[in-house]
Coordinates of C-alpha atoms in Angstrom, one line a residue:
Chain A
X1 CA 3.5 22.5 -7.3
X2 CA 3.8 19.8 -9.8
X3 CA 5.8 19.9 -12.9
X4 CA 5.8 17.1 -15.0
X5 CA 8.0 16.9 -18.3
X6 CA 8.5 14.3 -20.9
X7 CA 7.5 11.5 -18.5
X8 CA 7.9 8.1 -20.0
X9 CA 6.9 5.0 -18.1
X10 CA 7.6 1.4 -19.7
X11 CA 6.4 -1.7 -18.1
X12 CA 8.7 -4.4 -19.7
X13 CA 7.8 -3.8 -23.6
X14 CA 4.5 -2.0 -23.0
X15 CA 4.6 1.7 -22.9
X16 CA 2.2 2.9 -20.1
X17 CA 2.9 6.6 -20.2
X18 CA 4.3 8.2 -23.4
X19 CA 5.9 11.6 -23.1
X20 CA 3.5 13.3 -20.6
X21 CA 4.0 17.0 -19.7
X22 CA 1.7 19.2 -17.5
X23 CA 1.9 21.5 -14.3
X24 CA -0.2 22.0 -11.5
X25 CA -0.4 25.2 -9.4
X26 CA -0.9 25.8 -5.7
X27 CA -4.5 26.0 -5.0
X28 CA -5.6 24.3 -8.1
X29 CA -7.7 21.2 -8.6
X30 CA -6.7 19.4 -11.5
X31 CA -8.8 16.4 -12.9
X32 CA -7.0 13.3 -14.6
X33 CA -9.7 12.2 -16.9
X34 CA -9.3 8.8 -19.0
X35 CA -10.5 5.3 -19.4
X36 CA -9.3 2.5 -17.4
X37 CA -5.9 1.5 -18.3
X38 CA -5.2 5.1 -19.8
X39 CA -2.1 5.5 -17.3
X40 CA -3.6 7.6 -14.7
X41 CA -2.8 5.4 -11.7
X42 CA 0.8 5.1 -13.2
X43 CA 1.3 8.7 -13.4
X44 CA 0.1 9.2 -10.0
X45 CA 2.3 6.3 -8.6
X46 CA 5.3 8.1 -10.0
X47 CA 4.2 11.5 -8.6
X48 CA 3.9 10.0 -5.1
X49 CA 7.3 8.4 -5.2
X50 CA 6.1 4.7 -5.3
X51 CA 7.7 3.9 -8.3
X52 CA 10.4 5.7 -10.7
X53 CA 9.7 6.9 -14.0
X54 CA 11.6 5.4 -17.1
X55 CA 12.4 8.7 -18.6
X56 CA 11.4 12.4 -17.9
X57 CA 11.5 14.7 -15.1
X58 CA 9.0 15.0 -12.4
X59 CA 9.2 17.4 -9.4
X60 CA 6.7 18.0 -6.7
X61 CA 6.8 21.1 -4.4
X62 CA 10.3 21.7 -6.1
X63 CA 11.8 18.2 -5.3
X64 CA 12.7 15.8 -7.8
X65 CA 10.8 12.5 -7.2
X66 CA 13.7 10.3 -7.9
X67 CA 16.6 12.1 -6.3
X68 CA 14.7 13.4 -3.3
X69 CA 11.9 10.9 -3.1
X70 CA 11.7 11.2 0.8
X71 CA 11.2 15.0 0.6
X72 CA 8.4 14.8 -2.0
X73 CA 6.7 11.9 0.1
X74 CA 6.7 14.2 2.9
X75 CA 4.7 16.7 1.3
X76 CA 2.3 14.6 -0.6
X77 CA -1.0 13.1 0.7
X78 CA -1.8 9.9 -1.5
X79 CA -5.1 8.1 -1.5
X80 CA -4.5 4.9 -3.8
X81 CA -7.4 3.4 -5.9
X82 CA -7.5 0.3 -3.3
X83 CA -7.9 2.2 0.0
X84 CA -4.9 0.8 1.9
X85 CA -6.3 0.2 5.3
X86 CA -5.3 -2.0 8.3
X87 CA -8.7 -3.6 8.9
X88 CA -7.9 -5.1 12.3
X89 CA -7.2 -1.5 13.6
X90 CA -9.3 1.0 14.8
X91 CA -9.8 4.3 12.9
X92 CA -7.8 6.3 15.4
X93 CA -5.1 3.6 15.8
X94 CA -4.7 3.5 12.0
X95 CA -4.4 7.2 11.8
X96 CA -2.0 7.4 14.6
X97 CA 0.1 4.9 13.0
X98 CA 0.1 7.0 9.8
X99 CA 0.9 10.2 11.9
X100 CA 3.9 8.6 13.5
X101 CA 5.3 7.4 10.3
X102 CA 5.2 11.3 9.5
X103 CA 6.8 12.3 12.9
X104 CA 3.7 14.4 13.7
X105 CA 4.0 15.5 17.4
X106 CA 0.7 14.7 19.4
X107 CA 0.0 12.1 17.0
X108 CA -3.2 11.1 18.7
X109 CA -4.7 14.5 18.9
X110 CA -4.0 15.0 15.2
X111 CA -5.6 11.6 14.3
X112 CA -8.7 12.7 16.1
X113 CA -8.7 16.2 14.5
X114 CA -8.5 14.6 11.2
X115 CA -11.2 12.1 11.8
X116 CA -13.3 15.1 12.4
X117 CA -12.4 16.8 9.4
X118 CA -13.9 13.7 7.2
X119 CA -17.0 13.5 9.6
X120 CA -15.9 10.3 11.4
X121 CA -15.1 11.4 14.9
X122 CA -18.0 9.1 16.0
X123 CA -16.6 6.0 14.8
X124 CA -13.0 6.8 16.0
X125 CA -12.6 3.8 18.2
X126 CA -14.4 1.3 15.9
X127 CA -12.6 -1.3 13.9
X128 CA -12.0 -0.3 10.3
X129 CA -12.9 -3.8 9.2
X130 CA -16.7 -2.8 10.2
X131 CA -16.5 0.2 8.1
X132 CA -18.9 0.7 5.0
X133 CA -17.2 1.4 1.6
X134 CA -17.9 5.2 2.1
X135 CA -16.4 5.2 5.6
X136 CA -13.3 3.5 4.5
X137 CA -12.9 6.0 1.7
X138 CA -13.1 8.5 4.2
X139 CA -10.7 6.9 6.7
X140 CA -8.4 6.7 3.5
X141 CA -8.7 10.4 2.7
X142 CA -8.2 11.2 6.3
X143 CA -4.7 9.2 6.2
X144 CA -3.9 11.4 2.9
X145 CA -4.6 14.6 4.7
X146 CA -3.1 13.7 8.4
X147 CA 0.2 15.9 7.7
X148 CA -1.6 18.7 6.0
X149 CA 0.1 17.9 2.7
X150 CA 0.9 20.7 0.2
X151 CA 0.0 18.3 -2.6
X152 CA -2.9 15.9 -2.5
X153 CA -3.1 12.9 -5.1
X154 CA -6.3 11.0 -4.9
X155 CA -6.9 8.0 -7.3
X156 CA -10.6 7.5 -8.1
X157 CA -11.7 8.8 -4.7
X158 CA -15.4 8.5 -5.4
X159 CA -15.5 5.2 -6.9
X160 CA -17.9 2.6 -5.5
X161 CA -19.6 5.2 -3.3
X162 CA -23.2 5.8 -3.1
X163 CA -24.6 9.4 -4.4
X164 CA -24.8 10.9 -1.1
X165 CA -21.2 9.8 -0.3
X166 CA -20.1 10.9 -3.8
X167 CA -21.3 14.6 -2.9
X168 CA -19.8 14.5 0.4
X169 CA -16.3 13.4 -0.8
X170 CA -16.6 16.0 -3.8
X171 CA -17.3 18.7 -1.4
X172 CA -14.4 17.8 0.9
X173 CA -12.1 17.8 -2.3
X174 CA -13.3 21.1 -3.1
X175 CA -12.7 22.3 0.4
X176 CA -9.2 21.0 0.6
X177 CA -8.3 22.2 -2.9
X178 CA -8.9 25.8 -1.7
X179 CA -5.3 26.4 -0.6
X180 CA -3.5 23.2 -1.8
X181 CA -2.9 21.4 -4.9
X182 CA -5.2 18.6 -5.8
X183 CA -4.8 16.0 -8.5
X184 CA -7.5 13.6 -8.7
X185 CA -8.3 11.0 -11.3
X186 CA -11.8 10.0 -12.4
X187 CA -13.5 8.5 -15.2
X188 CA -16.7 10.3 -14.5
X189 CA -16.9 13.3 -16.8
X190 CA -19.6 15.4 -14.8
X191 CA -17.3 14.9 -11.7
X192 CA -14.4 16.5 -13.4
X193 CA -16.7 19.2 -14.7
X194 CA -18.0 19.8 -11.2
X195 CA -14.9 20.0 -9.1
X196 CA -11.9 20.6 -11.3
X197 CA -10.2 24.0 -12.3
X198 CA -8.6 22.2 -15.0
X199 CA -8.8 18.8 -16.7
X200 CA -6.3 16.7 -18.3
X201 CA -7.6 14.1 -20.7
X202 CA -5.4 11.0 -20.8
X203 CA -5.7 8.0 -23.1
X204 CA -3.4 5.2 -24.1
X205 CA -0.4 7.1 -22.0
X206 CA -0.7 10.3 -23.6
X207 CA -2.4 13.7 -22.8
X208 CA -4.9 14.3 -25.6
X209 CA -6.3 17.3 -24.2
X210 CA -6.0 19.9 -21.2
X211 CA -7.9 23.0 -20.3
X212 CA -10.7 24.2 -18.1
X213 CA -13.8 22.2 -18.5
X214 CA -15.7 25.2 -20.1
X215 CA -12.9 26.0 -22.7
X216 CA -12.5 22.3 -23.4
X217 CA -16.1 22.3 -24.4
X218 CA -16.1 25.4 -26.6
X219 CA -12.6 25.0 -28.0
X220 CA -13.3 21.4 -29.1
X221 CA -16.7 22.2 -30.5
X222 CA -16.3 23.5 -33.9
X223 CA -20.0 23.5 -34.5
X224 CA -23.1 24.7 -32.8
X225 CA -25.9 22.2 -32.2
X226 CA -29.5 23.2 -32.1
X227 CA -32.8 21.4 -31.0
X228 CA -36.1 22.4 -32.8
X229 CA -39.4 21.6 -31.4
X230 CA -42.9 22.2 -33.1
X231 CA -46.5 21.7 -31.9
X232 CA -47.8 18.6 -33.3
X233 CA -46.1 16.3 -35.8
X234 CA -42.6 17.1 -37.1
X235 CA -43.3 15.3 -40.3
X236 CA -41.3 16.8 -43.0
X237 CA -39.5 19.2 -40.6
X238 CA -36.2 17.8 -41.4
X239 CA -36.5 18.4 -45.1
X240 CA -37.5 22.0 -44.4
X241 CA -34.5 22.5 -42.2
X242 CA -32.1 20.8 -44.9
X243 CA -33.2 23.2 -47.3
X244 CA -31.7 26.2 -45.5
X245 CA -28.2 26.9 -46.4
X246 CA -25.5 26.0 -43.7
X247 CA -27.8 23.3 -41.9
X248 CA -25.7 20.1 -41.5
X249 CA -26.1 16.8 -39.7
X250 CA -30.1 17.2 -39.6
X251 CA -31.6 14.5 -37.6
X252 CA -35.2 13.7 -36.5
X253 CA -35.2 12.3 -33.0
X254 CA -37.7 9.8 -31.6
X255 CA -39.5 12.5 -29.3
X256 CA -40.5 14.6 -32.5
X257 CA -37.7 17.1 -32.2
X258 CA -35.1 17.7 -35.1
X259 CA -31.6 18.5 -34.4
X260 CA -29.2 20.3 -36.7
X261 CA -25.7 21.7 -36.5
X262 CA -24.2 25.1 -38.2
X263 CA -20.6 26.0 -38.1
X264 CA -19.8 28.6 -35.4
X265 CA -19.6 32.1 -36.8
X266 CA -22.3 31.8 -39.3
X267 CA -25.5 31.8 -37.1
X268 CA -28.4 30.7 -39.4
X269 CA -30.9 30.3 -36.5
X270 CA -33.0 33.3 -37.9
X271 CA -33.2 31.8 -41.4
X272 CA -34.3 28.4 -39.9
X273 CA -37.0 30.1 -37.7
X274 CA -38.3 31.9 -41.0
X275 CA -38.3 28.7 -43.0
X276 CA -39.9 26.6 -40.3
X277 CA -42.8 29.0 -39.9
X278 CA -43.1 29.6 -43.5
X279 CA -43.7 25.9 -44.1
X280 CA -46.7 25.9 -41.9
X281 CA -45.2 24.6 -38.4
X282 CA -46.0 26.1 -34.9
X283 CA -42.2 26.8 -33.5
X284 CA -42.3 26.2 -29.9
X285 CA -38.7 25.9 -29.2
X286 CA -35.4 26.5 -30.5
X287 CA -32.6 25.7 -28.1
X288 CA -28.8 25.3 -28.4
X289 CA -27.3 22.3 -27.0
X290 CA -23.7 22.2 -25.9
X291 CA -21.8 19.1 -26.7
X292 CA -21.2 17.4 -23.5
X293 CA -17.9 16.4 -22.0
X294 CA -18.8 13.0 -22.5
X295 CA -18.9 13.5 -26.3
X296 CA -15.8 15.3 -26.4
X297 CA -14.1 12.5 -24.4
X298 CA -15.4 9.9 -26.8
X299 CA -14.2 12.0 -29.5
X300 CA -10.8 12.3 -28.1
X301 CA -10.3 8.6 -26.8
X302 CA -11.3 7.1 -29.9
X303 CA -8.7 5.0 -31.7
X304 CA -8.2 7.4 -34.5
X305 CA -9.0 10.8 -33.1
X306 CA -10.3 13.1 -35.7
X307 CA -8.9 16.6 -36.6
X308 CA -10.4 18.1 -33.4
X309 CA -7.6 16.7 -31.5
X310 CA -5.9 19.4 -29.4
X311 CA -3.0 19.2 -26.9
Chain B
X1 CA 15.3 4.8 14.1
X2 CA 11.8 6.5 14.8
X3 CA 10.4 5.0 11.7
X4 CA 11.8 1.5 12.4
X5 CA 10.0 1.6 15.7
X6 CA 6.8 2.7 14.5
X7 CA 6.7 -0.2 12.0
X8 CA 8.1 -2.7 14.7
X9 CA 5.5 -1.7 17.2
X10 CA 2.6 -2.1 14.7
X11 CA 3.9 -5.5 13.6
X12 CA 4.3 -6.6 17.3
X13 CA 0.8 -5.6 18.4
X14 CA -0.4 -7.4 15.1
X15 CA 0.9 -10.7 16.3
X16 CA -1.4 -10.7 19.4
X17 CA -4.6 -9.9 17.2
X18 CA -4.8 -13.6 15.7
X19 CA -4.4 -16.7 17.4
X20 CA -1.1 -17.6 16.1
X21 CA 1.0 -16.0 19.0
X22 CA -1.1 -17.6 21.7
X23 CA -1.1 -20.9 20.1
X24 CA 2.7 -20.8 19.6
X25 CA 3.5 -19.5 23.1
X26 CA 1.4 -22.2 24.8
X27 CA 2.4 -25.0 22.5
X28 CA 6.2 -24.3 23.2
X29 CA 5.6 -23.6 27.1
X30 CA 3.7 -26.9 27.0
X31 CA 6.0 -29.1 25.3
X32 CA 9.0 -27.5 27.3
X33 CA 7.1 -28.2 30.5
X34 CA 6.5 -32.0 29.6
X35 CA 10.1 -32.2 29.0
X36 CA 10.9 -30.4 32.2
X37 CA 8.7 -32.5 34.3
X38 CA 10.1 -35.7 33.0
X39 CA 13.7 -34.4 33.6
X40 CA 12.8 -33.6 37.1
X41 CA 11.2 -37.0 37.7
X42 CA 14.0 -38.9 36.4
X43 CA 16.6 -37.0 38.3
X44 CA 14.9 -37.5 41.4
X45 CA 14.7 -41.2 40.9
X46 CA 18.2 -41.6 40.0
X47 CA 19.7 -39.1 42.5
X48 CA 17.3 -40.3 45.5
X49 CA 15.3 -36.7 45.6
X50 CA 18.7 -34.8 45.2
X51 CA 18.4 -32.7 42.2
X52 CA 21.8 -31.1 42.5
X53 CA 23.2 -33.0 39.4
X54 CA 20.5 -31.7 37.2
X55 CA 21.8 -28.3 36.8
X56 CA 20.5 -26.9 33.9
X57 CA 17.6 -26.9 31.3
X58 CA 19.8 -27.8 28.3
X59 CA 17.5 -30.5 26.9
X60 CA 14.5 -27.8 27.0
X61 CA 16.5 -25.1 25.4
X62 CA 17.7 -27.3 22.7
X63 CA 14.2 -27.7 21.7
X64 CA 13.6 -24.1 21.0
X65 CA 15.4 -23.9 17.6
X66 CA 13.3 -26.8 16.3
X67 CA 10.2 -24.8 17.2
X68 CA 11.5 -21.9 15.5
X69 CA 12.0 -23.8 12.2
X70 CA 8.2 -24.2 12.2
X71 CA 7.1 -21.1 13.8
X72 CA 9.1 -18.5 12.3
X73 CA 8.4 -19.3 8.6
X74 CA 4.8 -19.1 9.8
X75 CA 5.3 -15.6 11.3
X76 CA 7.2 -14.1 8.5
X77 CA 5.4 -15.6 5.4
X78 CA 2.7 -12.9 5.9
X79 CA 4.9 -9.8 6.4
X80 CA 4.9 -8.8 2.9
X81 CA 2.3 -10.7 1.2
X82 CA -0.4 -9.4 3.6
X83 CA 0.7 -5.7 2.7
X84 CA 0.6 -6.5 -0.9
X85 CA -3.0 -8.2 -0.6
X86 CA -4.6 -5.4 1.3
X87 CA -2.8 -2.6 -0.8
X88 CA -1.1 -1.2 2.3
X89 CA 2.4 -1.9 0.7
X90 CA 1.4 1.5 -1.4
X91 CA 0.9 3.3 1.8
X92 CA 4.2 2.2 3.2
X93 CA 6.1 2.8 0.0
X94 CA 4.7 6.3 -0.4
X95 CA 5.4 7.3 3.3
X96 CA 8.5 9.1 4.0
X97 CA 10.3 5.8 4.9
X98 CA 13.3 4.2 3.6
X99 CA 12.9 0.7 2.2
X100 CA 15.6 -0.6 4.6
X101 CA 13.7 1.0 7.6
X102 CA 10.5 -0.9 6.6
X103 CA 12.4 -4.1 6.4
X104 CA 14.2 -3.6 9.6
X105 CA 11.1 -2.6 11.5
X106 CA 9.2 -5.6 10.4
X107 CA 12.2 -7.6 11.5
X108 CA 12.4 -5.8 14.8
X109 CA 8.4 -6.6 15.3
X110 CA 9.0 -10.2 14.7
X111 CA 12.0 -10.5 16.9
X112 CA 10.5 -8.8 20.0
X113 CA 7.7 -11.1 19.6
X114 CA 10.0 -14.4 19.5
X115 CA 11.9 -12.7 22.2
X116 CA 8.6 -12.6 24.4
X117 CA 8.2 -16.2 24.0
X118 CA 11.9 -17.0 24.7
X119 CA 11.8 -14.9 27.9
X120 CA 8.5 -16.7 29.0
X121 CA 10.6 -20.0 28.8
X122 CA 12.9 -18.8 31.4
X123 CA 10.1 -19.9 34.0
X124 CA 11.8 -23.4 33.9
X125 CA 15.4 -22.5 34.8
X126 CA 13.9 -20.4 37.4
X127 CA 11.8 -23.1 38.9
X128 CA 15.0 -25.4 38.8
X129 CA 17.2 -23.0 40.3
X130 CA 14.7 -22.9 43.3
X131 CA 14.8 -26.4 43.7
X132 CA 18.5 -27.3 43.4
X133 CA 21.3 -26.3 45.8
X134 CA 23.4 -24.4 45.3
X135 CA 21.4 -23.2 42.4
X136 CA 21.9 -23.4 38.6
X137 CA 24.8 -21.9 36.6
X138 CA 23.5 -18.8 35.2
X139 CA 26.5 -18.0 33.2
X140 CA 26.0 -21.2 31.5
X141 CA 22.2 -20.5 31.1
X142 CA 23.1 -16.9 29.8
X143 CA 25.1 -18.5 27.0
X144 CA 22.4 -20.9 26.1
X145 CA 19.9 -18.2 25.7
X146 CA 22.1 -15.9 23.8
X147 CA 22.5 -18.9 21.4
X148 CA 18.8 -19.3 21.2
X149 CA 18.3 -15.4 20.6
X150 CA 20.8 -15.5 17.8
X151 CA 19.3 -18.3 16.1
X152 CA 15.8 -16.7 16.2
X153 CA 17.5 -13.4 14.8
X154 CA 19.0 -15.2 12.1
X155 CA 16.0 -17.1 11.1
X156 CA 13.8 -13.9 11.3
X157 CA 16.3 -12.1 9.1
X158 CA 16.0 -14.7 6.4
X159 CA 12.3 -15.1 6.9
X160 CA 12.0 -11.4 6.2
X161 CA 14.1 -11.6 3.2
X162 CA 12.4 -14.4 1.6
X163 CA 9.0 -13.2 2.4
X164 CA 9.9 -10.0 0.4
X165 CA 11.0 -12.1 -2.5
X166 CA 7.8 -14.0 -2.6
X167 CA 4.6 -12.4 -2.6
X168 CA 2.8 -15.7 -2.2
X169 CA 2.3 -16.9 1.5
X170 CA 2.5 -20.6 0.8
X171 CA 5.7 -20.2 -1.5
X172 CA 7.2 -18.0 1.2
X173 CA 6.5 -20.4 3.9
X174 CA 8.0 -23.6 1.9
X175 CA 11.2 -21.7 0.9
X176 CA 11.7 -20.4 4.4
X177 CA 11.1 -23.7 5.9
X178 CA 13.3 -25.5 3.5
X179 CA 16.0 -22.8 4.1
X180 CA 16.0 -23.2 7.7
X181 CA 16.4 -27.1 7.6
X182 CA 19.2 -26.8 5.2
X183 CA 21.1 -24.3 7.3
X184 CA 20.6 -25.9 10.4
X185 CA 21.5 -29.5 9.6
X186 CA 21.9 -30.6 5.9
X187 CA 24.7 -28.0 5.0
X188 CA 26.8 -29.5 7.9
X189 CA 26.6 -33.2 6.8
X190 CA 29.7 -33.1 4.4
X191 CA 31.7 -32.0 7.4
X192 CA 31.9 -35.5 8.7
X193 CA 32.9 -37.0 5.4
X194 CA 36.7 -37.7 4.6
X195 CA 36.8 -34.9 2.3
X196 CA 39.2 -31.8 2.1
X197 CA 37.5 -28.6 3.0
X198 CA 34.8 -30.3 5.0
X199 CA 35.4 -27.8 7.8
X200 CA 33.7 -25.2 5.6
X201 CA 30.5 -26.9 5.8
X202 CA 31.0 -27.5 9.4
X203 CA 31.3 -23.7 9.9
X204 CA 28.1 -23.1 7.8
X205 CA 26.0 -25.4 9.9
X206 CA 23.7 -23.6 12.4
X207 CA 23.5 -26.3 14.7
X208 CA 27.1 -26.6 15.3
X209 CA 27.3 -22.9 16.3
X210 CA 24.2 -23.3 18.5
X211 CA 25.8 -26.4 20.2
X212 CA 28.9 -24.3 21.0
X213 CA 26.6 -21.9 23.0
X214 CA 24.9 -24.5 24.8
X215 CA 28.2 -25.7 25.9
X216 CA 28.9 -22.3 27.3
X217 CA 31.3 -21.3 24.6
X218 CA 30.8 -18.0 23.0
X219 CA 33.2 -17.4 20.2
X220 CA 33.6 -14.6 17.8
X221 CA 33.1 -16.9 14.8
X222 CA 29.8 -18.0 15.8
X223 CA 28.7 -14.3 16.6
X224 CA 29.9 -13.3 13.0
X225 CA 27.9 -16.2 11.4
X226 CA 24.6 -15.2 13.1
X227 CA 25.1 -11.5 12.4
X228 CA 26.0 -12.1 8.9
X229 CA 22.9 -14.4 8.1
X230 CA 20.6 -11.7 9.9
X231 CA 22.2 -8.9 7.7
X232 CA 21.9 -11.0 4.6
X233 CA 18.2 -11.7 5.0
X234 CA 17.5 -7.9 5.8
X235 CA 19.5 -7.1 2.6
X236 CA 17.9 -9.4 0.5
X237 CA 14.4 -8.0 1.8
X238 CA 15.5 -4.5 1.1
X239 CA 16.7 -5.1 -2.4
X240 CA 13.6 -7.0 -3.1
X241 CA 11.5 -4.2 -2.3
X242 CA 13.7 -2.0 -4.4
X243 CA 13.4 -4.2 -7.4
X244 CA 9.8 -4.2 -6.8
X245 CA 9.7 -0.6 -7.2
X246 CA 11.5 -0.6 -10.5
X247 CA 9.4 -3.3 -12.0

């Protein structure tokens, strides 16, 4: 549905996107993850036909975003980061206007239907100016959905919402993503983990990683981290652990647990357990902790990425 | 065509949301009404109750371009600036809509609004017509109103164009206002000086063309003049939106 290859965008002398390539298929929810200023919005603006790329080819639903911009725009629903609303219109007037721009027959009926799909039918005839942030976001989403687009592009759709609203919007995105291509950006990692089929991590105009949330985790983590807990004091426990061959990065945490790592493929947990018990501790817990996407993200977006980089 | 109409309709409705539309309409009708009343009284005095020598509302119609010089910059200054401020420009530029359709739609909305005010001023000639025998010269009146409409069209075209170049409302207002003052009068001044080619300046002066219409003279040169200015403004507007995309 979306094909991006060698995409470059310069703003004057500043290179906002540096040779980006990725695909997104039908029925796939792809998350664009990255810190502010990474180039997420720029990439989305190019995909929606708002601005042309400096170089590279971008096709959406088989149409080139530069050559066949109008065809692309007909097939894309877009929710920009600042939700674009006419506050002096009612929700239904606004959606009817958008439906008219998209030549939808029975625009008014469609406006009401779409408001229902975002759960705003009760406020159809209220002015948008009086809406809460969450309601505005939903009107914005309704606008992006009004023409039942094949591709939906959402720029930070959950930003500034309260937790209940975030859950609602996420469910809506998941629902929509069943039969459409959804590309959405976020800088909240668990969100990407929750909704996406695939995550693209973007930083400083480059894609630094691309995979399913699960694979990203296991692929990028070359080591397994384990937490140890014993009954009573953990004094000297770290020394005991360090003595076991293969244990690395041993740390005593403030909550009297000890964490250590071992390389994947050489599981030293039995040796550790034996050593701990032999040293006289009562072992009550030994648990593997996955490196969170958060840590992976930090790792990847650091100024000098370590050897774990993958793309 | 359909897209232009969709944009124009929203734009037209928009004018009636704030007070600007009502203030402008009331102000224009009031001032014209005062002038009209004075004219009526004067003619009655000089002509001893007979109004038949006072055959048209030329003086009142001549005032309309003055109002437009202030009103139209105020109407057009927010056309693009507001869309930029609320982020709705991103909505319009990612909708399946050509840039020129957007600009032409905005112009059409403004034009229909000004046309509404112009049509409202017809009450004065209609009143006059009912008071004089054998009635007013409708063909002359039509020529005058055609002049007024063409002035409004050209001003709106330029106003839309300038507002697309400046995303700041105040800057858009000032530049539009000065452009109007320059085009309406200033550019025509050298025409009266004993220099060769002064006639060119005369042709560029909008007030010269407008006064032709108020005399009942409709000539091709004037039609070309007003149409060109309107298209020039719309062209600048479209170009400016396109440049904005590439930046």
